[in-house]
Short mmCIF file of C-alpha atoms and ligand atoms in Angstrom, two decimals:
data_model
loop_
_atom_site.label_atom_id
_atom_site.label_comp_id
_atom_site.label_asym_id
_atom_site.label_seq_id
_atom_site.Cartn_x
_atom_site.Cartn_y
_atom_site.Cartn_z
CA UNK A 393 151.43 110.89 88.48
CA UNK A 394 151.08 112.51 91.85
CA UNK A 395 150.54 110.03 95.08
CA UNK A 396 147.02 111.54 95.33
CA UNK A 397 145.98 111.32 91.36
CA UNK A 398 143.48 108.70 90.43
CA UNK A 399 144.34 105.81 88.38
CA UNK A 400 144.43 106.20 84.61
CA UNK A 401 141.19 104.33 83.47
CA UNK A 402 143.44 101.53 81.75
CA UNK A 403 144.97 100.73 85.04
CA UNK A 404 141.16 99.84 86.58
CA UNK A 405 139.67 97.98 83.78
CA UNK A 406 139.12 94.75 84.66
CA UNK A 407 137.85 95.24 88.29
CA UNK A 408 134.41 93.79 89.09
CA UNK A 409 132.24 96.78 89.48
CA UNK A 410 131.18 97.33 92.44
CA UNK A 411 129.78 101.10 92.68
CA UNK A 412 128.08 102.58 89.43
CA UNK A 413 127.14 106.09 89.25
CA UNK A 414 123.41 106.44 88.03
CA UNK A 415 122.75 110.18 86.60
CA UNK A 416 119.18 111.01 86.02
CA UNK A 417 118.23 108.41 88.44
CA UNK A 418 114.80 109.84 89.65
CA UNK A 419 114.06 109.64 85.88
CA UNK A 420 111.78 107.44 83.62
CA UNK A 421 114.46 105.14 82.40
CA UNK A 422 116.11 105.74 85.49
CA UNK A 423 113.48 104.45 87.96
CA UNK A 424 112.82 101.46 85.52
CA UNK A 425 116.68 100.12 85.95
CA UNK A 426 117.51 101.06 89.18
CA UNK A 427 116.19 97.39 90.83
CA UNK A 428 117.57 95.87 87.90
CA UNK A 429 120.84 97.34 87.82
CA UNK A 430 121.17 95.64 91.84
CA UNK A 431 123.12 92.59 92.22
CA UNK A 432 124.79 91.84 95.14
CA UNK A 433 128.50 93.46 96.11
CA UNK A 434 126.79 96.17 94.03
CA UNK A 435 125.81 99.90 95.29
CA UNK A 436 124.33 102.24 93.22
CA UNK A 437 125.10 105.82 93.42
CA UNK A 438 121.75 107.83 92.71
CA UNK A 439 122.58 111.47 91.45
CA UNK A 440 119.27 114.15 90.27
CA UNK A 441 118.41 117.17 91.29
CA UNK A 442 115.21 116.38 93.05
CA UNK A 443 115.02 114.20 95.69
CA UNK A 444 115.14 110.34 96.08
CA UNK A 445 114.61 108.14 98.60
CA UNK A 446 117.74 105.29 98.48
CA UNK A 447 116.75 101.43 98.75
CA UNK A 448 119.04 99.08 100.23
CA UNK A 449 123.04 99.20 98.56
CA UNK A 450 121.74 102.75 96.68
CA UNK A 451 123.33 105.98 97.93
CA UNK A 452 121.84 109.37 96.84
CA UNK A 453 123.68 112.65 95.82
CA UNK A 454 121.92 115.29 95.36
CA UNK A 455 123.61 117.57 92.49
CA UNK A 456 123.25 118.49 88.75
CA UNK A 457 124.86 117.25 85.76
CA UNK A 458 126.26 120.77 85.07
CA UNK A 459 127.81 121.39 88.26
CA UNK A 460 131.74 119.98 87.88
CA UNK A 461 132.99 119.92 91.14
CA UNK A 462 129.56 118.22 92.40
CA UNK A 463 130.36 115.60 89.76
CA UNK A 464 133.83 115.16 90.61
CA UNK A 465 132.95 114.34 93.82
CA UNK A 466 129.89 112.06 92.86
CA UNK A 467 132.49 110.12 90.94
CA UNK A 468 135.19 109.72 93.54
CA UNK A 469 135.54 105.39 94.13
CA UNK A 470 133.09 104.87 91.30
CA UNK A 471 133.45 101.99 88.72
CA UNK A 472 131.39 103.27 86.32
CA UNK A 473 128.92 106.01 85.27
CA UNK A 474 125.36 105.43 83.68
CA UNK A 475 124.64 108.75 82.68
CA UNK A 476 120.83 109.17 82.01
CA UNK A 477 120.69 112.81 83.11
CA UNK A 478 119.79 115.83 81.16
CA UNK A 479 116.28 116.70 79.47
CA UNK A 480 114.58 113.72 77.78
CA UNK A 481 112.26 116.11 75.06
CA UNK A 482 112.69 118.92 72.69
CA UNK A 483 113.50 122.18 74.56
CA UNK A 484 115.11 125.47 74.02
CA UNK A 485 118.60 125.69 72.48
CA UNK A 486 119.68 127.34 75.70
CA UNK A 487 118.36 124.48 78.17
CA UNK A 488 119.07 121.94 75.80
CA UNK A 489 123.24 123.23 75.72
CA UNK A 490 123.23 123.86 79.02
CA UNK A 491 122.14 121.08 80.69
CA UNK A 492 122.47 118.40 77.94
CA UNK A 493 125.59 119.18 75.93
CA UNK A 494 127.25 121.25 78.67
CA UNK A 495 126.37 118.58 81.31
CA UNK A 496 127.69 115.65 79.67
CA UNK A 497 130.87 117.16 79.04
CA UNK A 498 130.84 118.22 82.60
CA UNK A 499 130.09 114.12 82.99
CA UNK A 500 132.96 112.91 81.15
CA UNK A 501 135.55 115.41 82.47
CA UNK A 502 134.42 114.28 86.15
CA UNK A 503 134.83 110.78 85.17
CA UNK A 504 138.49 111.44 83.68
CA UNK A 505 139.33 113.48 86.61
CA UNK A 506 137.70 110.77 88.99
CA UNK A 507 140.16 107.63 86.66
CA UNK A 508 135.92 106.19 86.53
CA UNK A 509 136.68 103.52 83.81
CA UNK A 510 133.32 103.13 82.08
CA UNK A 511 130.68 105.64 81.11
CA UNK A 512 127.74 104.66 79.87
CA UNK A 513 126.07 107.32 77.80
CA UNK A 514 122.12 107.37 77.22
CA UNK A 515 121.83 108.64 73.54
CA UNK A 516 118.88 108.24 71.43
CA UNK A 517 116.90 107.73 68.36
CA UNK A 518 116.63 111.10 67.97
CA UNK A 519 120.94 111.35 67.47
CA UNK A 520 119.39 109.78 63.72
CA UNK A 521 115.58 111.06 63.75
CA UNK A 522 115.73 111.72 60.49
CA UNK A 523 117.11 108.63 59.20
CA UNK A 524 114.05 107.35 56.39
CA UNK A 525 112.88 103.45 56.52
CA UNK A 526 115.23 102.67 53.18
CA UNK A 527 118.14 103.06 54.85
CA UNK A 528 116.68 100.59 57.56
CA UNK A 529 118.02 98.70 59.79
CA UNK A 530 120.17 102.07 61.20
CA UNK A 531 123.64 100.42 62.66
CA UNK A 532 126.42 102.03 64.58
CA UNK A 533 128.11 103.53 61.15
CA UNK A 534 124.71 105.44 60.55
CA UNK A 535 125.84 109.06 60.70
CA UNK A 536 124.11 111.66 62.77
CA UNK A 537 121.15 112.91 61.50
CA UNK A 538 119.19 114.88 64.55
CA UNK A 539 115.18 115.69 64.41
CA UNK A 540 115.34 118.53 67.25
CA UNK A 541 118.19 119.95 69.33
CA UNK A 542 117.40 117.20 71.58
CA UNK A 543 118.65 115.19 69.38
CA UNK A 544 122.00 117.35 68.66
CA UNK A 545 122.49 117.40 71.87
CA UNK A 546 122.58 113.11 71.61
CA UNK A 547 124.70 113.54 68.18
CA UNK A 548 126.94 115.84 70.58
CA UNK A 549 127.11 113.61 73.65
CA UNK A 550 128.57 110.56 71.38
CA UNK A 551 131.12 112.48 70.06
CA UNK A 552 132.32 113.69 73.38
CA UNK A 553 132.04 110.28 74.56
CA UNK A 554 134.41 109.12 70.96
CA UNK A 555 136.95 112.08 72.41
CA UNK A 556 137.14 110.90 75.99
CA UNK A 557 137.56 107.25 74.65
CA UNK A 558 140.38 108.33 72.09
CA UNK A 559 142.26 111.42 74.20
CA UNK A 560 141.69 109.66 77.79
CA UNK A 561 141.10 106.18 77.03
CA UNK A 562 137.83 105.97 78.93
CA UNK A 563 135.68 103.13 77.59
CA UNK A 564 132.04 104.89 76.47
CA UNK A 565 129.50 103.08 75.37
CA UNK A 566 126.27 105.07 73.52
CA UNK A 567 123.35 103.48 73.75
CA UNK A 568 120.91 104.79 70.82
CA UNK A 569 117.55 104.21 72.94
CA UNK A 570 114.73 103.36 71.09
CA UNK A 571 111.36 103.89 73.19
CA UNK A 572 111.35 102.64 77.31
CA UNK A 573 109.42 102.31 79.14
CA UNK A 574 107.05 99.91 81.04
CA UNK A 575 104.67 99.24 78.07
CA UNK A 576 104.64 100.42 74.10
CA UNK A 577 102.82 103.75 74.68
CA UNK A 578 101.66 103.54 70.74
CA UNK A 579 101.90 101.73 67.29
CA UNK A 580 105.10 103.49 66.41
CA UNK A 581 106.55 101.51 69.74
CA UNK A 582 105.10 98.43 68.59
CA UNK A 583 108.58 98.71 66.01
CA UNK A 584 110.99 101.62 68.80
CA UNK A 585 109.99 99.21 72.20
CA UNK A 586 113.09 98.68 74.20
CA UNK A 587 111.38 96.72 77.97
CA UNK A 588 112.26 97.69 81.23
CA UNK A 589 113.74 94.25 81.98
CA UNK A 590 115.74 94.38 78.08
CA UNK A 591 116.61 98.23 79.15
CA UNK A 592 118.29 96.22 81.90
CA UNK A 593 120.04 93.57 79.95
CA UNK A 594 121.11 96.03 78.21
CA UNK A 595 122.80 98.39 80.44
CA UNK A 596 124.47 95.39 82.35
CA UNK A 597 126.30 94.41 79.17
CA UNK A 598 127.28 97.32 78.97
CA UNK A 599 128.67 97.59 81.80
CA UNK A 600 130.47 94.37 81.92
CA UNK A 601 131.72 93.43 78.53
CA UNK A 602 135.51 93.32 78.82
CA UNK A 603 136.94 96.34 77.01
CA UNK A 604 134.40 97.87 75.25
CA UNK A 605 136.41 100.93 73.91
CA UNK A 606 133.91 103.13 72.10
CA UNK A 607 131.25 101.59 70.45
CA UNK A 608 127.37 103.08 69.58
CA UNK A 609 124.86 100.72 70.36
CA UNK A 610 121.07 100.44 69.78
CA UNK A 611 118.29 99.87 72.79
CA UNK A 612 115.65 97.69 71.46
CA UNK A 613 114.07 94.73 72.30
CA UNK A 614 113.27 91.88 69.85
CA UNK A 615 110.01 93.57 68.37
CA UNK A 616 108.26 91.29 65.64
CA UNK A 617 107.68 94.79 63.87
CA UNK A 618 111.56 96.05 64.57
CA UNK A 619 114.11 95.91 62.12
CA UNK A 620 114.04 99.69 62.11
CA UNK A 621 117.58 99.47 64.08
CA UNK A 622 120.01 96.48 63.93
CA UNK A 623 121.35 94.60 67.01
CA UNK A 624 124.22 93.16 65.82
CA UNK A 625 126.17 95.72 67.83
CA UNK A 626 124.76 95.52 71.27
CA UNK A 627 124.64 91.65 71.17
CA UNK A 628 128.35 91.67 70.86
CA UNK A 629 128.16 93.46 73.90
CA UNK A 630 126.48 90.11 75.65
CA UNK A 631 122.88 91.73 75.17
CA UNK A 632 119.99 89.30 74.25
CA UNK A 633 116.70 90.69 73.80
CA UNK A 634 114.16 88.60 75.26
CA UNK A 635 110.63 90.61 74.92
CA UNK A 636 108.45 91.43 72.02
CA UNK A 637 106.29 94.56 72.03
CA UNK A 638 103.73 92.04 69.76
CA UNK A 639 102.35 91.09 73.20
CA UNK A 640 100.68 94.44 73.49
CA UNK A 641 99.98 95.12 69.91
CA UNK A 642 96.39 93.98 70.21
CA UNK A 643 95.93 96.20 72.88
CA UNK A 644 97.93 98.91 71.81
CA UNK A 645 95.90 99.00 68.42
CA UNK A 646 92.40 98.55 69.82
CA UNK A 647 93.34 101.88 71.93
CA UNK A 648 95.24 104.37 69.45
CA UNK A 649 93.87 102.41 65.92
CA UNK A 650 95.74 100.42 62.70
CA UNK A 651 97.64 103.83 61.85
CA UNK A 652 97.55 104.56 58.00
CA UNK A 653 100.37 103.25 55.87
CA UNK A 654 101.14 106.67 54.91
CA UNK A 655 101.41 107.91 58.66
CA UNK A 656 104.18 110.41 59.10
CA UNK A 657 105.08 109.36 62.23
CA UNK A 658 106.68 106.28 60.48
CA UNK A 659 108.62 108.37 57.49
CA UNK A 660 111.60 108.91 59.62
CA UNK A 661 112.86 106.80 62.92
CA UNK A 662 112.23 109.64 65.11
CA UNK A 663 108.74 110.10 64.68
CA UNK A 664 106.73 112.40 66.36
CA UNK A 665 109.65 114.22 67.08
CA UNK A 666 110.09 114.88 63.36
CA UNK A 667 106.22 116.98 63.31
CA UNK A 668 106.29 120.47 62.85
CA UNK A 669 104.84 120.59 66.34
CA UNK A 670 107.79 119.40 68.21
CA UNK A 671 109.57 122.78 67.08
CA UNK A 672 111.30 124.32 69.39
CA UNK A 673 109.73 127.78 68.84
CA UNK A 674 106.21 126.22 69.38
CA UNK A 675 106.69 124.02 72.43
C1 15L B 1302 113.36 109.30 73.28
O1 15L B 1302 114.50 109.75 73.14
C2 15L B 1302 112.47 110.42 74.19
O2 15L B 1302 113.52 110.66 75.77
C3 15L B 1302 111.86 110.01 74.73
O3 15L B 1302 110.67 110.44 75.45
C4 15L B 1302 110.85 108.78 73.34
O4 15L B 1302 110.49 109.82 72.82
C5 15L B 1302 111.83 107.73 72.74
O5 15L B 1302 113.05 108.77 72.53
C6 15L B 1302 110.48 107.67 71.65
O6 15L B 1302 111.75 108.34 70.29
O7 15L B 1302 110.26 106.72 71.32
#
């Protein structure tokens, strides 16, 4: 290895995480986790295509995850990447291919070239969106069954993560995020909610667990109406959820009504993304 080459990922493992690159930092999840990942001695390097104001102990890089040179520069001196960037809903194939699939490959490649030892990839329940209640709880071993092009991009990101782990030694944790927002927005989310604080706890576990290798975990709180997905894999990394959507149940059901037993939203884990209106052609 030449004198200026970055150290191999394995040589950098075990260091305290001191600079974390967060892609898609201006997005919904990025905004929620910024304060929750702040630690003494840690710098968050925030990356997005839109402007944002860095707080203390934050840096800002305006760039696209599809730009290889910019991503490699953004990965310099970084101890871990939290890759949230990309399109977060269904979209035309060419956009999903460019931003989510090509962009995710660009992020992994930039991390490898810069010697970043760990990538936490924001996957989604939509990678397995067509799985049905008879298969619950879904586990890390549940194979992809995407419900949208968006879900395909998350399955592709998980596969890219596996490649970059097995070929290049990066630690890669793929988090199949359920519904991460301030409060559960609807009846489905009483089962799928990942509270912002639990999201912070989970990402911290993904960033600091010693030598995780390649893992798939589910991102969800300890919801009374949960059980759709396994928490075992996330707990094995040190995550312990503290929140339960049930404290919002009365308000959610008052606003949206009690869902009928045959509500198609509950027929698959991916909920509304499996509905006909979610076809990319119709959006
Ligand atoms: C996701 O992956 C989406 O980004 C988000 O908009 C929600 O739809 C969430 O899944 C969910 O399934 O609730």
